[in-house]
Structures are given as structure tokens and as C-alpha cells.
Tab-separated table of N, CA and C in Angstrom:
chain	number	residue	atom	x	y	z
I	19	UNK	N	40.515	10.423	-8.868
I	19	UNK	CA	39.804	11.288	-7.872
I	19	UNK	C	40.106	10.251	-6.157
I	20	UNK	N	40.798	10.711	-5.815
I	20	UNK	CA	41.713	9.852	-4.645
I	20	UNK	C	39.982	10.212	-3.218
I	21	UNK	N	40.028	9.612	-2.122
I	21	UNK	CA	39.495	9.916	-0.862
I	21	UNK	C	40.270	11.149	-0.288
I	22	UNK	N	39.339	11.786	0.068
I	22	UNK	CA	39.746	13.874	1.408
I	22	UNK	C	39.576	12.943	2.271
I	23	UNK	N	40.183	14.157	3.378
I	23	UNK	CA	39.745	13.865	4.989
I	23	UNK	C	38.440	13.196	5.292
I	24	UNK	N	37.655	13.919	4.506
I	24	UNK	CA	36.208	13.867	5.086
I	24	UNK	C	35.726	12.369	4.165
I	25	UNK	N	36.794	11.523	3.434
I	25	UNK	CA	35.607	10.401	2.733
I	25	UNK	C	35.618	10.750	1.608
I	26	UNK	N	35.015	11.899	1.051
I	26	UNK	CA	34.930	12.520	-0.114
I	26	UNK	C	35.943	12.279	-1.010
I	27	UNK	N	35.520	12.043	-2.565
I	27	UNK	CA	36.583	12.100	-3.673
I	27	UNK	C	37.213	13.400	-3.744
I	28	UNK	N	38.444	14.130	-3.691
I	28	UNK	CA	38.970	14.624	-4.231
I	28	UNK	C	40.069	14.831	-5.474
I	29	UNK	N	40.270	15.755	-5.899
I	29	UNK	CA	41.277	15.582	-6.554
I	29	UNK	C	42.502	15.234	-6.761
I	30	UNK	N	43.290	14.591	-7.321
I	30	UNK	CA	44.681	14.364	-6.907
I	30	UNK	C	46.040	15.252	-7.600
I	31	UNK	N	46.156	15.844	-7.318
I	31	UNK	CA	47.282	16.759	-7.945
I	31	UNK	C	48.509	16.811	-7.467
I	32	UNK	N	49.209	16.419	-9.095
I	32	UNK	CA	50.548	15.844	-9.220
I	32	UNK	C	51.565	17.120	-8.716
I	33	UNK	N	52.384	16.510	-7.552
I	33	UNK	CA	53.598	17.627	-7.680
I	33	UNK	C	54.679	17.879	-8.723
I	34	UNK	N	55.318	19.233	-8.569
I	34	UNK	CA	56.088	19.246	-9.652
I	34	UNK	C	57.445	17.696	-9.961
I	35	UNK	N	57.544	18.059	-11.397
I	35	UNK	CA	58.452	16.807	-11.257
I	35	UNK	C	59.443	17.433	-10.693
I	36	UNK	N	60.551	16.208	-10.042
I	36	UNK	CA	61.698	16.849	-9.374
I	36	UNK	C	63.177	17.166	-10.480
I	37	UNK	N	63.822	17.703	-10.301
I	37	UNK	CA	65.460	17.987	-11.153
I	37	UNK	C	66.365	16.751	-10.874
I	38	UNK	N	66.360	15.637	-11.518
I	38	UNK	CA	66.872	14.385	-11.250
I	38	UNK	C	68.122	14.323	-11.381
I	39	UNK	N	69.262	15.698	-12.269
I	39	UNK	CA	70.376	15.528	-12.689
I	39	UNK	C	70.135	16.955	-13.439
I	40	UNK	N	71.855	16.663	-13.444
I	40	UNK	CA	72.162	18.204	-14.449
I	40	UNK	C	71.834	18.840	-15.438
I	41	UNK	N	71.693	17.280	-16.015
I	41	UNK	CA	70.226	17.631	-17.492
I	41	UNK	C	69.379	18.486	-17.710
I	42	UNK	N	68.567	17.904	-16.369
I	42	UNK	CA	67.184	18.161	-16.268
I	42	UNK	C	67.295	20.022	-15.760
I	43	UNK	N	68.351	19.957	-14.814
I	43	UNK	CA	68.391	21.373	-14.610
I	43	UNK	C	69.117	22.483	-15.386
I	44	UNK	N	69.519	22.483	-16.316
I	44	UNK	CA	70.421	22.727	-17.281
I	44	UNK	C	68.952	23.077	-18.366
I	45	UNK	N	67.981	22.122	-18.274
I	45	UNK	CA	67.429	22.195	-19.480
I	45	UNK	C	65.720	22.807	-18.916
I	46	UNK	N	66.060	22.913	-17.343
I	46	UNK	CA	64.888	23.675	-16.648
I	46	UNK	C	65.392	25.182	-16.932
I	47	UNK	N	66.862	25.463	-16.764
I	47	UNK	CA	67.045	26.926	-16.672
I	47	UNK	C	67.500	27.530	-18.316
I	48	UNK	N	67.037	26.435	-19.196
I	48	UNK	CA	66.819	26.609	-20.649
I	48	UNK	C	68.429	26.820	-21.155
I	49	UNK	N	69.251	25.919	-20.526
I	49	UNK	CA	70.563	25.487	-21.096
I	49	UNK	C	70.961	24.492	-21.493
I	50	UNK	N	70.054	23.993	-22.291
I	50	UNK	CA	70.260	22.144	-22.897
I	50	UNK	C	71.759	22.391	-23.567
I	51	UNK	N	72.210	23.708	-24.040
I	51	UNK	CA	73.099	23.158	-24.442
I	51	UNK	C	74.545	23.609	-24.312
I	52	UNK	N	74.270	23.909	-22.927
I	52	UNK	CA	75.762	23.598	-22.508
I	52	UNK	C	75.908	21.666	-21.734
I	53	UNK	N	74.972	20.756	-21.654
I	53	UNK	CA	75.161	19.976	-21.320
I	53	UNK	C	76.606	19.182	-21.417
I	54	UNK	N	77.144	19.788	-22.610
I	54	UNK	CA	78.808	19.141	-23.293
I	54	UNK	C	79.754	19.798	-22.562
I	55	UNK	N	79.227	21.310	-22.311
I	55	UNK	CA	80.265	21.978	-21.690
I	55	UNK	C	80.533	20.730	-20.580
I	56	UNK	N	79.608	20.940	-19.841
I	56	UNK	CA	79.580	20.780	-18.320
I	56	UNK	C	80.279	19.359	-18.530
I	57	UNK	N	79.706	18.568	-19.329
I	57	UNK	CA	80.360	16.893	-19.171
I	57	UNK	C	81.790	16.860	-19.203
I	58	UNK	N	81.875	17.823	-20.457
I	58	UNK	CA	83.547	17.488	-20.940
I	58	UNK	C	84.578	18.546	-19.525
I	59	UNK	N	84.140	19.288	-18.827
I	59	UNK	CA	84.200	19.975	-17.650
I	59	UNK	C	84.395	18.918	-16.147
I	60	UNK	N	83.981	17.605	-16.544
I	60	UNK	CA	83.451	16.743	-14.911
I	60	UNK	C	82.595	17.325	-14.147
I	61	UNK	N	81.306	18.558	-14.484
I	61	UNK	CA	80.933	19.821	-13.168
I	61	UNK	C	79.420	18.704	-13.462
I	62	UNK	N	78.947	18.368	-12.215
I	62	UNK	CA	77.535	17.821	-12.025
I	62	UNK	C	76.603	18.595	-11.012
I	63	UNK	N	75.750	18.309	-10.631
I	63	UNK	CA	75.021	18.792	-9.763
I	63	UNK	C	75.705	19.363	-8.176
I	64	UNK	N	76.187	18.264	-7.585
I	64	UNK	CA	76.685	18.703	-6.244
I	64	UNK	C	78.020	19.443	-6.550
I	65	UNK	N	78.978	19.516	-7.977
I	65	UNK	CA	79.987	20.658	-8.090
I	65	UNK	C	79.309	21.884	-8.005
I	66	UNK	N	78.275	22.040	-8.302
I	66	UNK	CA	77.755	23.361	-8.664
I	66	UNK	C	77.323	23.432	-6.955
I	67	UNK	N	76.517	23.231	-6.247
I	67	UNK	CA	76.157	23.320	-4.855
I	67	UNK	C	76.860	23.695	-4.084
I	68	UNK	N	77.733	22.783	-4.038
I	68	UNK	CA	79.455	22.975	-3.605
I	68	UNK	C	79.726	24.686	-3.875
I	69	UNK	N	80.059	24.592	-4.949
I	69	UNK	CA	80.234	26.375	-5.697
I	69	UNK	C	79.782	27.094	-5.195
I	70	UNK	N	78.415	27.158	-5.383
I	70	UNK	CA	77.315	28.071	-4.595
I	70	UNK	C	77.842	28.334	-3.105
I	71	UNK	N	77.853	27.029	-2.429
I	71	UNK	CA	78.007	27.292	-0.580
I	71	UNK	C	79.322	28.019	-0.284
I	72	UNK	N	80.216	28.020	-1.602
I	72	UNK	CA	81.342	28.525	-1.132
I	72	UNK	C	81.662	29.497	-1.915
I	73	UNK	N	80.852	30.333	-2.155
I	73	UNK	CA	80.935	31.562	-2.882
I	73	UNK	C	81.346	31.615	-4.511
I	74	UNK	N	81.829	30.584	-5.226
I	74	UNK	CA	82.557	30.320	-6.348
I	74	UNK	C	81.656	30.379	-7.369
I	75	UNK	N	80.305	30.078	-7.227
I	75	UNK	CA	79.421	29.888	-8.303
I	75	UNK	C	79.715	30.439	-9.736
I	76	UNK	N	79.712	31.777	-9.612
I	76	UNK	CA	80.020	32.664	-10.624
I	76	UNK	C	80.644	32.490	-11.208
I	77	UNK	N	82.065	32.517	-10.604
I	77	UNK	CA	83.397	31.742	-11.195
I	77	UNK	C	83.045	30.397	-12.195
I	78	UNK	N	82.532	29.521	-11.705
I	78	UNK	CA	82.904	28.572	-12.070
I	78	UNK	C	81.776	28.073	-13.250
I	79	UNK	N	80.756	28.702	-13.169
I	79	UNK	CA	80.358	28.713	-14.197
I	79	UNK	C	80.613	30.097	-16.005
I	80	UNK	N	81.090	31.237	-15.134
I	80	UNK	CA	81.401	31.751	-16.226
I	80	UNK	C	83.378	31.085	-16.898
I	81	UNK	N	83.609	29.913	-16.189
I	81	UNK	CA	84.592	29.395	-16.909
I	81	UNK	C	83.772	28.368	-18.040
I	82	UNK	N	82.649	27.738	-16.875
I	82	UNK	CA	82.019	27.240	-18.440
I	82	UNK	C	81.652	27.818	-19.499
I	83	UNK	N	81.623	29.035	-19.603
I	83	UNK	CA	81.276	29.701	-20.898
I	83	UNK	C	79.803	30.486	-21.072
I	84	UNK	N	79.378	30.565	-19.746
I	84	UNK	CA	77.570	30.889	-19.332
I	84	UNK	C	77.839	32.666	-19.325
I	85	UNK	N	77.516	32.928	-20.281
I	85	UNK	CA	77.061	34.760	-19.656
I	85	UNK	C	76.624	35.131	-19.035
I	86	UNK	N	76.061	36.432	-18.375
I	86	UNK	CA	75.355	37.098	-16.884
I	86	UNK	C	74.027	36.447	-16.716
I	87	UNK	N	73.660	36.425	-18.099
I	87	UNK	CA	72.176	36.500	-17.702
I	87	UNK	C	71.958	34.622	-17.997
I	88	UNK	N	72.640	34.122	-18.350
I	88	UNK	CA	72.512	32.850	-18.404
I	88	UNK	C	72.986	32.211	-16.782
I	89	UNK	N	73.830	33.004	-16.346
I	89	UNK	CA	74.776	32.120	-14.916
I	89	UNK	C	73.155	32.756	-14.236
I	90	UNK	N	72.729	33.782	-14.120
I	90	UNK	CA	71.590	33.738	-13.450
I	90	UNK	C	70.157	33.215	-13.444
I	91	UNK	N	70.383	32.702	-14.582
I	91	UNK	CA	68.509	31.494	-14.681
I	91	UNK	C	69.554	30.304	-13.870
I	92	UNK	N	70.406	29.787	-14.396
I	92	UNK	CA	70.595	28.600	-13.904
I	92	UNK	C	70.834	28.852	-12.055
I	93	UNK	N	71.479	29.642	-11.938
I	93	UNK	CA	71.330	30.185	-10.484
I	93	UNK	C	70.118	30.256	-9.932
I	94	UNK	N	68.989	30.760	-10.592
I	94	UNK	CA	67.773	31.172	-9.967
I	94	UNK	C	67.110	29.184	-9.949
I	95	UNK	N	67.707	28.325	-10.950
I	95	UNK	CA	66.950	27.142	-11.004
I	95	UNK	C	67.854	25.995	-10.000
I	96	UNK	N	69.046	26.251	-9.832
I	96	UNK	CA	69.741	26.002	-8.918
I	96	UNK	C	68.749	25.460	-7.299
I	97	UNK	N	68.896	27.333	-7.455
I	97	UNK	CA	67.855	27.533	-5.809
I	97	UNK	C	66.856	27.465	-5.367
I	98	UNK	N	66.199	26.548	-6.874
I	98	UNK	CA	64.975	25.827	-6.337
I	98	UNK	C	65.038	24.209	-6.208
I	99	UNK	N	66.260	23.886	-6.894
I	99	UNK	CA	66.317	22.273	-6.520
I	99	UNK	C	66.959	22.382	-4.893
I	100	UNK	N	67.999	23.062	-4.444
I	100	UNK	CA	68.640	22.818	-3.437
I	100	UNK	C	68.826	24.762	-2.970
I	101	UNK	N	67.947	24.837	-1.861
I	101	UNK	CA	67.730	26.101	-1.669
I	101	UNK	C	69.121	25.993	-0.540
I	102	UNK	N	69.606	27.531	-0.153
I	102	UNK	CA	70.649	28.050	0.588
I	102	UNK	C	70.069	27.670	2.105
I	103	UNK	N	71.115	26.891	2.548
I	103	UNK	CA	70.568	26.096	3.994
I	103	UNK	C	71.095	27.294	4.858
């Protein structure tokens, strides 16, 4: 317990663990089996964000072999990691 604003003890609540890299992002989207594919294609999180911002993310993910539902899951996880500004 940590001291709260009134000086009394308050429970410490941990923030959700941030997604640090592509492997974490793929696992969060339940797509860990694609880690080797993205590595072979030399695609990282920054590439995914850039493709999303350019409107090309769907094509990039399809080129990496993801099916429509898999692309949707990865897009949702990417939005949690790096919201569109």
C-alpha cells in the first residue's frame, strides 16, 4: 500500500504492461505464429504505424499472409499501442 493524497494508505494499481516490440504486439493479437514471417519481411512496429498512417496497412498485412480476421485483430492491437493522431 502507498500513501494516498489524504495521507492514508491506498492500494497500488499497476498500469497495463506496454507493448514494447513487434513480438509483443503479435502475441497480444494472438498472432505469435507470424513472428518469423514479419522478421523475414523485415517489418517492425514503426513500419506498421507508417503503413497505417499512409492507408496501406491492410495491403502490408495481406502481403505477410494474414487473413482478414487476423488483420483486424492486429489493427485493433496497433490502435491500442499507437492511436491514430
